[in-house]
Short mmCIF file of C-alpha atoms and ligand atoms in Angstrom, two decimals:
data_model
loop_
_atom_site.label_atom_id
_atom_site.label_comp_id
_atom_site.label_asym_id
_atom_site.label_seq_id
_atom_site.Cartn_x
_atom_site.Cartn_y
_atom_site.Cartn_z
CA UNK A 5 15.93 -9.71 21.85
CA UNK A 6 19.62 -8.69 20.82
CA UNK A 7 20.55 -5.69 21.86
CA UNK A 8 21.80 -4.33 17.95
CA UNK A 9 17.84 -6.23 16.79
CA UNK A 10 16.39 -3.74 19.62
CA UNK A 11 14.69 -0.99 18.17
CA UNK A 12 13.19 0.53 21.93
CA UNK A 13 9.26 1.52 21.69
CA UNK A 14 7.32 1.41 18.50
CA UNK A 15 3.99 3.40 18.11
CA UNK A 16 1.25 2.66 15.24
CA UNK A 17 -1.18 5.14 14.94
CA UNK A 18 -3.59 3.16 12.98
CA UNK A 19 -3.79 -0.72 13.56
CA UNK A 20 -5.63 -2.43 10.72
CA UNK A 21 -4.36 -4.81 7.68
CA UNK A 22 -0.52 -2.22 7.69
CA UNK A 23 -0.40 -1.78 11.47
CA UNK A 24 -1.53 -4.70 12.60
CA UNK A 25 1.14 -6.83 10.02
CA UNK A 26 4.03 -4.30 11.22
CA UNK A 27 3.35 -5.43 14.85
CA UNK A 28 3.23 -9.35 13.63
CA UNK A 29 6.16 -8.98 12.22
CA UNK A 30 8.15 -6.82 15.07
CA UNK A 31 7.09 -9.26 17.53
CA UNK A 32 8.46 -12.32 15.04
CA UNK A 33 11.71 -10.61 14.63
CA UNK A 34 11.68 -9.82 18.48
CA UNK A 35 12.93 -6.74 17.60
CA UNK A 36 11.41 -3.79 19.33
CA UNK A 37 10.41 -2.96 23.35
CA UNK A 38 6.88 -2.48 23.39
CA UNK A 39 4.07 -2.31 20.93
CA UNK A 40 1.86 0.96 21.25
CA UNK A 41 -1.18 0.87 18.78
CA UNK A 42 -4.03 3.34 18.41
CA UNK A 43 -7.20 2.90 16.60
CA UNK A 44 -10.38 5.25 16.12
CA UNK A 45 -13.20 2.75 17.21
CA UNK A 46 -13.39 1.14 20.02
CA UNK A 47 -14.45 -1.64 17.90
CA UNK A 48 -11.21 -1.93 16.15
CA UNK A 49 -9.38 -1.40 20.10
CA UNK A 50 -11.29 -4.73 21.18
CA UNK A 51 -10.13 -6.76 18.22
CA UNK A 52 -6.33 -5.72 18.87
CA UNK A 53 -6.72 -6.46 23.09
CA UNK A 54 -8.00 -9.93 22.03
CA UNK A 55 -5.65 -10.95 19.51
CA UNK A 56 -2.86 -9.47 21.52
CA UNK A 57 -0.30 -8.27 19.08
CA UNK A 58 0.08 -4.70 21.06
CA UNK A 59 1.48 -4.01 24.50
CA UNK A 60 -0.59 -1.45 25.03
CA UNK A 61 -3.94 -0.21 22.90
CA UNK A 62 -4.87 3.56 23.02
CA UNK A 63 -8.14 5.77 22.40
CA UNK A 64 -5.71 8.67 22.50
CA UNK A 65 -2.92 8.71 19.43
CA UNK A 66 -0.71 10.92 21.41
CA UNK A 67 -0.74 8.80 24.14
CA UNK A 68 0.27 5.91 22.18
CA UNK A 69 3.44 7.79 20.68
CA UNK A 70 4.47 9.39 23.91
CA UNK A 71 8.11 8.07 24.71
CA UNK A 72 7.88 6.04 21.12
CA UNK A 73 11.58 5.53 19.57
CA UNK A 74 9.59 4.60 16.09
CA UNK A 75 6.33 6.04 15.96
CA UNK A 76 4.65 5.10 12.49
CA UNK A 77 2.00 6.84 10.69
CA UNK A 78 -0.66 3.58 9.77
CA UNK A 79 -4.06 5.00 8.38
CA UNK A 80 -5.41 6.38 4.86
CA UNK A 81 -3.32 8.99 3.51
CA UNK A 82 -6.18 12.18 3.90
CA UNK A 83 -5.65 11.26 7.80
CA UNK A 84 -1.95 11.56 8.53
CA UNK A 85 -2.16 15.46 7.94
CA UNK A 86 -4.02 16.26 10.96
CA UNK A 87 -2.36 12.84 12.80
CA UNK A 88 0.79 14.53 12.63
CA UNK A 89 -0.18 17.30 14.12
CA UNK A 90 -2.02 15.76 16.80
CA UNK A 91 1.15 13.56 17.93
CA UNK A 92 3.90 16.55 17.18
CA UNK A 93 3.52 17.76 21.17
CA UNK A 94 3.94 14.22 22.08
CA UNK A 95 7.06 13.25 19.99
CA UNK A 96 9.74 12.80 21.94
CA UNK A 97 13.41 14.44 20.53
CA UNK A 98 15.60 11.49 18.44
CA UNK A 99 12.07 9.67 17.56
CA UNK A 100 11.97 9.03 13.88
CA UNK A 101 8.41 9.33 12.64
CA UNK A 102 7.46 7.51 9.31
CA UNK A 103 4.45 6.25 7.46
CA UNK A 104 3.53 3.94 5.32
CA UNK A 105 0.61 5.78 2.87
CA UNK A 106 0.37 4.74 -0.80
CA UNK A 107 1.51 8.31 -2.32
CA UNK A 108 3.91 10.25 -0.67
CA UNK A 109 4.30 13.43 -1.74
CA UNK A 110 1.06 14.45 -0.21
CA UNK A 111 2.08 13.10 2.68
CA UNK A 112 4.92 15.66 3.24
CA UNK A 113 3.27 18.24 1.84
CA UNK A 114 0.45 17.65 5.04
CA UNK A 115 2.61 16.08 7.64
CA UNK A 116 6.20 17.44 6.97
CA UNK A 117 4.96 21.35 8.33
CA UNK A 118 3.61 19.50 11.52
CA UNK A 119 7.26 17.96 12.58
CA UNK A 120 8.79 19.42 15.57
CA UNK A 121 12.83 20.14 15.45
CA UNK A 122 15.00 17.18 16.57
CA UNK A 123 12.62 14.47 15.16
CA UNK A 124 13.29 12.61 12.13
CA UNK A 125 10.79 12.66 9.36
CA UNK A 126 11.29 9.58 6.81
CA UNK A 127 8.32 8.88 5.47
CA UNK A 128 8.15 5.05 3.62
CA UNK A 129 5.99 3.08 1.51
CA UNK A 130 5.62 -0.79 2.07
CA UNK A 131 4.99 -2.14 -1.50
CA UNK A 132 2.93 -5.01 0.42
CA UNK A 133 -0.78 -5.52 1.25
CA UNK A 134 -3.81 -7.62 0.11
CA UNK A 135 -7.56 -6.61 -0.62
CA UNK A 136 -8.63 -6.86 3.42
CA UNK A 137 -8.52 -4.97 5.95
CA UNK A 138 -8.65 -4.26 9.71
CA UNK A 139 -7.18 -5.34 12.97
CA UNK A 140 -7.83 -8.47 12.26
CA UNK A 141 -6.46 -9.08 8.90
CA UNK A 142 -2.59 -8.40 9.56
CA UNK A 143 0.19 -11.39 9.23
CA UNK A 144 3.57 -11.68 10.30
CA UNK A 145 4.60 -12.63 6.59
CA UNK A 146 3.11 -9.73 4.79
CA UNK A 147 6.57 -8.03 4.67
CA UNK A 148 8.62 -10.79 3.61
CA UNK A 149 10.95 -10.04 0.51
CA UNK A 150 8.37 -7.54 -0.36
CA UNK A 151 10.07 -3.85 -1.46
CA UNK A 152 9.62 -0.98 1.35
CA UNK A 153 10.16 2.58 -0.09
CA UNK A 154 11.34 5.27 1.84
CA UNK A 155 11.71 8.70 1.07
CA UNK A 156 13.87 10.89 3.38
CA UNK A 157 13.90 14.67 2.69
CA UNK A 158 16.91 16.23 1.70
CA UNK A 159 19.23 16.81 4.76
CA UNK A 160 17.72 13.75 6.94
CA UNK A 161 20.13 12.27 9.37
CA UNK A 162 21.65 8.94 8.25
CA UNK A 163 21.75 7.09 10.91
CA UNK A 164 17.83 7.63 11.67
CA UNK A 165 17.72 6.25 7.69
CA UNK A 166 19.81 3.49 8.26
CA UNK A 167 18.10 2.85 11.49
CA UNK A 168 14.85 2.27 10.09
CA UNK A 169 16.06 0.54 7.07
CA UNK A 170 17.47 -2.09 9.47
CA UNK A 171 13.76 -2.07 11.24
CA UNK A 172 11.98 -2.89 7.93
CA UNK A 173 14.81 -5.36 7.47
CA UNK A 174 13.86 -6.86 10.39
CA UNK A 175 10.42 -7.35 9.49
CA UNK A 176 11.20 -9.25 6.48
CA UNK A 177 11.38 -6.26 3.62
CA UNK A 178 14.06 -4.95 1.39
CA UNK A 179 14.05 -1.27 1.21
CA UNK A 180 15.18 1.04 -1.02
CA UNK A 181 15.44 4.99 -0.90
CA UNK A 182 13.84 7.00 -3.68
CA UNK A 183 12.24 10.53 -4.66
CA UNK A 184 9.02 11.38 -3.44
CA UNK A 185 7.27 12.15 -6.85
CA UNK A 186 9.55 9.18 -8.42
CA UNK A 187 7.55 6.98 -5.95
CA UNK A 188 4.22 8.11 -6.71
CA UNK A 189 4.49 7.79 -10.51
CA UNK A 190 5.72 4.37 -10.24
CA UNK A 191 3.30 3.35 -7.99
CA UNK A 192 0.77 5.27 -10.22
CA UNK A 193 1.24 2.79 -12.98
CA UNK A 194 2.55 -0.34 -10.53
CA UNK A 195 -0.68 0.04 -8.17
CA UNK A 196 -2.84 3.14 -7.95
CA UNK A 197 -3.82 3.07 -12.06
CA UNK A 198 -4.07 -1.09 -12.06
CA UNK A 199 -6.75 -0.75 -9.02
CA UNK A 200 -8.85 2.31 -10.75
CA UNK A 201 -8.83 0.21 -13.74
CA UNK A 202 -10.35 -2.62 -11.73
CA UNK A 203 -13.33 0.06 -10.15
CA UNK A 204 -13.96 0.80 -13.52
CA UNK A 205 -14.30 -2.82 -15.33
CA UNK A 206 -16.50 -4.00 -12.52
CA UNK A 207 -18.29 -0.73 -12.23
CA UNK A 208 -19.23 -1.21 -15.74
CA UNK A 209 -20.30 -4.62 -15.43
CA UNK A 210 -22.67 -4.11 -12.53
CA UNK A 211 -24.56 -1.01 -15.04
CA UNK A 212 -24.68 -3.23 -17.67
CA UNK A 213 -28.04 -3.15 -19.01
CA UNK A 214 -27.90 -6.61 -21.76
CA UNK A 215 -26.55 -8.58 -18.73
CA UNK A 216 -28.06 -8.74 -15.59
CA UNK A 217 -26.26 -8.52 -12.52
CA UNK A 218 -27.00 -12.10 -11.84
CA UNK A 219 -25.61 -13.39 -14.91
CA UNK A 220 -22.20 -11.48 -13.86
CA UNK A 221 -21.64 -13.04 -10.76
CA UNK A 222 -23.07 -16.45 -12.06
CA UNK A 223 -20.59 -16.74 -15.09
CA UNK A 224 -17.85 -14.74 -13.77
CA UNK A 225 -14.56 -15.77 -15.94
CA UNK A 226 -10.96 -15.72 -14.93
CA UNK A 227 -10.14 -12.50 -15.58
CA UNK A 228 -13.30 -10.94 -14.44
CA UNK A 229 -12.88 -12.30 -11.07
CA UNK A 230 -9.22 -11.02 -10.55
CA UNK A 231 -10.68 -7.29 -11.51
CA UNK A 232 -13.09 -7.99 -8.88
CA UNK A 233 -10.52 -8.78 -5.75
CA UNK A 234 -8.65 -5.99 -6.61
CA UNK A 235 -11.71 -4.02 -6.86
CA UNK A 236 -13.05 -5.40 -3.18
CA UNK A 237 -10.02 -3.13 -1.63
CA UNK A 238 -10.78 -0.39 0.57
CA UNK A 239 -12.55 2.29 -0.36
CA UNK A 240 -11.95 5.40 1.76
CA UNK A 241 -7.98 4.25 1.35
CA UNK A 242 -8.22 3.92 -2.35
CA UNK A 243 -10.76 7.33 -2.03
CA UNK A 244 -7.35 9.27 -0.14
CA UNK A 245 -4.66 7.57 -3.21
CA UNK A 246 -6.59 9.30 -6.09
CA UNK A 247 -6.91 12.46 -4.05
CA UNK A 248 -3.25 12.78 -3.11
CA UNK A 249 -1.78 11.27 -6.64
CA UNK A 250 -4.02 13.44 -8.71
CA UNK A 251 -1.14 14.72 -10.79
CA UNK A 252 0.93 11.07 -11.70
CA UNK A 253 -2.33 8.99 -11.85
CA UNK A 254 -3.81 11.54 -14.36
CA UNK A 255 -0.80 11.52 -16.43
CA UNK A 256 -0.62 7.93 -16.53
CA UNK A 257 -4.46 7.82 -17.39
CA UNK A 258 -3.71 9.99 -20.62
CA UNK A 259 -1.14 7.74 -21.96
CA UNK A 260 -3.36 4.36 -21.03
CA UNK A 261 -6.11 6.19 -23.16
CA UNK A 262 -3.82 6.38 -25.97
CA UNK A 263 -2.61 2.88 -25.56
CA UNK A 264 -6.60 1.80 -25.72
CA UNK A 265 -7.24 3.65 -28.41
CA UNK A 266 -4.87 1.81 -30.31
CA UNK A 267 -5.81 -1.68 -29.22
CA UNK A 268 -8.91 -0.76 -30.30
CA UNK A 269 -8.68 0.49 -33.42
CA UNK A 270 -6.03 -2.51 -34.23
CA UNK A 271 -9.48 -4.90 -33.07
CA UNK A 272 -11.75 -2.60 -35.83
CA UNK A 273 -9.06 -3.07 -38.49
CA UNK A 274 -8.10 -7.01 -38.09
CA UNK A 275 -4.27 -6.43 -36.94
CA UNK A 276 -3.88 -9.64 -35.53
CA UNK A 277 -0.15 -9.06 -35.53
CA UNK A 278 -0.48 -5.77 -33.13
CA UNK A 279 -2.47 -7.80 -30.60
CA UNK A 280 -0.06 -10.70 -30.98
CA UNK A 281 2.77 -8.85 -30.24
CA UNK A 282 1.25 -6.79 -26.88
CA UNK A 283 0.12 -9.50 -26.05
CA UNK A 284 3.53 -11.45 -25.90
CA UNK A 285 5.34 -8.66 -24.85
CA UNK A 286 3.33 -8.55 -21.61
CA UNK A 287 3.76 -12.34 -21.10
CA UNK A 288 7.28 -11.32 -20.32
CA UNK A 289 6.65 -8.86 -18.02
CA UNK A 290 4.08 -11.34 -16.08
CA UNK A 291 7.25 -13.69 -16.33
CA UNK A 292 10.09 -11.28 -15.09
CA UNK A 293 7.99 -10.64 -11.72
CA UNK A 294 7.45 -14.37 -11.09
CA UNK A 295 11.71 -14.57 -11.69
CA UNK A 296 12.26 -11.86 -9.31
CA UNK A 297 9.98 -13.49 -7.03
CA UNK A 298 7.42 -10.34 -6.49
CA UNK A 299 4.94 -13.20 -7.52
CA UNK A 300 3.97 -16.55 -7.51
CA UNK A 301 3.24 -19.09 -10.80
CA UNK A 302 0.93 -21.43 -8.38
CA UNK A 303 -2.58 -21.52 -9.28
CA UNK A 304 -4.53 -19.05 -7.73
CA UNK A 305 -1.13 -16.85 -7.38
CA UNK A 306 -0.36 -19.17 -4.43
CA UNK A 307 -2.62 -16.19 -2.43
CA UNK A 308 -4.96 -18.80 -0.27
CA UNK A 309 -2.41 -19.08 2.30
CA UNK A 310 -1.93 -15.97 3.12
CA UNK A 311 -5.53 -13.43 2.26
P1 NAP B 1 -7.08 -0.36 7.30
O1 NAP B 1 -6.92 -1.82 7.45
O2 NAP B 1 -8.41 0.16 6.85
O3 NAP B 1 -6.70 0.35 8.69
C1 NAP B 1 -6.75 1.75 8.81
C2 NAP B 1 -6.43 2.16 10.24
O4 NAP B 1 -6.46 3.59 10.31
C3 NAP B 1 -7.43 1.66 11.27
O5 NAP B 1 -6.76 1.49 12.51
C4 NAP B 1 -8.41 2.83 11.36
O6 NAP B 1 -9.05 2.91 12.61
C5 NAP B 1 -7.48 4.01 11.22
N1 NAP B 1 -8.14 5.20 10.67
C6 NAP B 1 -9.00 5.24 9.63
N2 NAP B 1 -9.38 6.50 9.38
C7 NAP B 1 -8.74 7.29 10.31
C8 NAP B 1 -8.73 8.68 10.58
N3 NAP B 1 -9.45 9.54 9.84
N4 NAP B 1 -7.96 9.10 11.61
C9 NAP B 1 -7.24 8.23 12.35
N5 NAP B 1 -7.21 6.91 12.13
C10 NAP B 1 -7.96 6.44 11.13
O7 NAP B 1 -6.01 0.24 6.27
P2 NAP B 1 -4.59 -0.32 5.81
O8 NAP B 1 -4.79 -1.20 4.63
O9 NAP B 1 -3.85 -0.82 6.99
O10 NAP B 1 -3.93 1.01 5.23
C11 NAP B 1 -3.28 1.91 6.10
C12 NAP B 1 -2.30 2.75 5.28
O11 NAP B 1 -1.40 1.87 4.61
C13 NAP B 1 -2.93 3.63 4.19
O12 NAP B 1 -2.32 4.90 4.18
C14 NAP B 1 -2.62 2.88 2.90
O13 NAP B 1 -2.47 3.80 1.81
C15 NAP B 1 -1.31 2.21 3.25
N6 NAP B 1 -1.02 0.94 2.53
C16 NAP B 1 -2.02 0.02 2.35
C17 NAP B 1 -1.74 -1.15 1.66
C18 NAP B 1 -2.84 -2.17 1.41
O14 NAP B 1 -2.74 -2.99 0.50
N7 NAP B 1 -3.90 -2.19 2.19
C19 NAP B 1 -0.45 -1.41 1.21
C20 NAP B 1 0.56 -0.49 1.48
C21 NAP B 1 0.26 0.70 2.14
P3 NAP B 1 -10.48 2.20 12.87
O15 NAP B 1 -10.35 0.77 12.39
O16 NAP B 1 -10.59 2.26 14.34
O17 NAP B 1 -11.49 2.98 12.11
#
């Protein structure tokens, strides 16, 4: 380890598919001290002792960020409220404390109150996961060349900014710095909207009365099946990112109405032509991410590798 690559102690309260990555990756770059993790159950605590990617495993989440130089907020958003305030006597002063929840403006409206003077607040956003979760489905890769969000409060110090920039560097992201409720309307349409859609399509499928369940799963298509891995994600997660993005996800919701209100009534009146052209306009789009390399053209969107 370098000394400018050292970041000192790194705490994750919360050790499944986020935590566990962040601590694959740290340990790749060889970039921090020690490795604190906490986790609820002692179910999840075994799974981290045996595959060894903390120092040190805690019951007790102020225990784990005692003395941490980077301690990092790691489970679903409704938690990191009363998280904060349970590790705020244990922060040390200088620590920067971050997160990495799907929406963040909740996230300072519940954590921000709970942050004691001296300690930086920069609360982030990897743009990075897949539909597992757990202790035992993190990867050293997850980060890499994958966007990292962070959004500092007015007034934050820069060099705790640029300090954990250069930690998510280190761990393979590029990061950029943006407004809280900027973030959670683009991730409202890039993520949080995409995933309810999913719920919904294979919701509907499953009450279907004319096809029977069997018949679903039996002749599942292409496109069906991709709804359904997005729709195996998390649930109390995805429960916490509609109940803290209420306001951008609801908005976006209105306009996607609109949008499939005219889709349909261009299918009732014959407009090939409107189809056509949505159609080939969002070609392009699928084609611009593959050429910024946010995704890959291999079958199967090159994901059995890595989930
Ligand atoms: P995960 O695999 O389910 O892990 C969640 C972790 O938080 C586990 O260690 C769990 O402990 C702990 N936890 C759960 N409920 C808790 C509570 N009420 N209080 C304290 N700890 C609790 O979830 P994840 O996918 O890593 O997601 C973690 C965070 O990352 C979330 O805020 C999510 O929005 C964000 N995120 C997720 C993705 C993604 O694709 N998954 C991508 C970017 C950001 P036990 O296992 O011991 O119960």
């Amino acid at each position: 380890m370098t000394a400018e690559a050292s970041f000192g102690r790194i705490a994750l309260i919360g050790i499944g598919l986020i935590g566990s990555s962040i601590a694959h990756a740290a340990r790749r770059a060889g970039a921090v001290s020690h490795i604190a993790g906490y986790s609820r159950s002692a179910e999840s605590r075994a799974t981290a002792e045996q595959i060894g990617f903390c120092d040190s495993v805690h019951d007790d989440m102020a225990a784990a960020a005692a003395d941490a130089d980077i301690v990092i907020l790691c489970a679903p958003v409704g938690a990191l409220g009363p998280a904060a305030a349970a590790i705020a006597p244990a922060l040390k002063p200088g620590a920067i404390l971050t997160d990495v929840g799907s929406v963040k403006s909740a996230v300072i409206r519940d954590a921000g109150p709970h942050v004691p003077e001296g300690v930086h607040f920069i609360p982030g956003h990897p743009i990075a996961g897949t539909e597992h979760s757990g202790p035992a489905s993190g990867f050293a890769t997850l980060f890499d060349n994958r966007w990292c969000i962070l959004t500092p409060p007015p007034g934050t110090d820069e060099a705790a900014v640029a300090k954990l920039i250069a930690f998510w560097e280190s761990l393979g992201a590029k990061v950029e710095v943006m407004e809280p409720r900027h973030h959670d309307l683009v991730l409202g349409i890039t993520s949080h909207v995409p995933h309810l859609i999913a719920y919904n399509i294979v919701g509907t499928a499953a009450d279907l009365e004319e096809v029977t369940q069997s018949e679903v799963i039996k002749f599942s298509a292409g496109g069906f099946r991709d709804f359904t891995r997005i729709a195996a994600s998390d649930p109390t997660m995805w429960r916490d990112v509609f109940l803290n993005n209420r306001e951008a996800v609801l908005e976006i919701l209105q306009r996607f109405t609109e949008d499939l209100t005219a889709l349909q009534r261009a299918i009732r009146w014959g407009d090939g032509d409107a189809l056509f052209a949505l159609f080939q306009r969002t070609r392009d789009i699928r084609r611009s991410i593959i050429e910024a390399g946010q995704e890959s053209a291999a079958p199967n969107f090159g994901r059995d590798k890595t989930s």
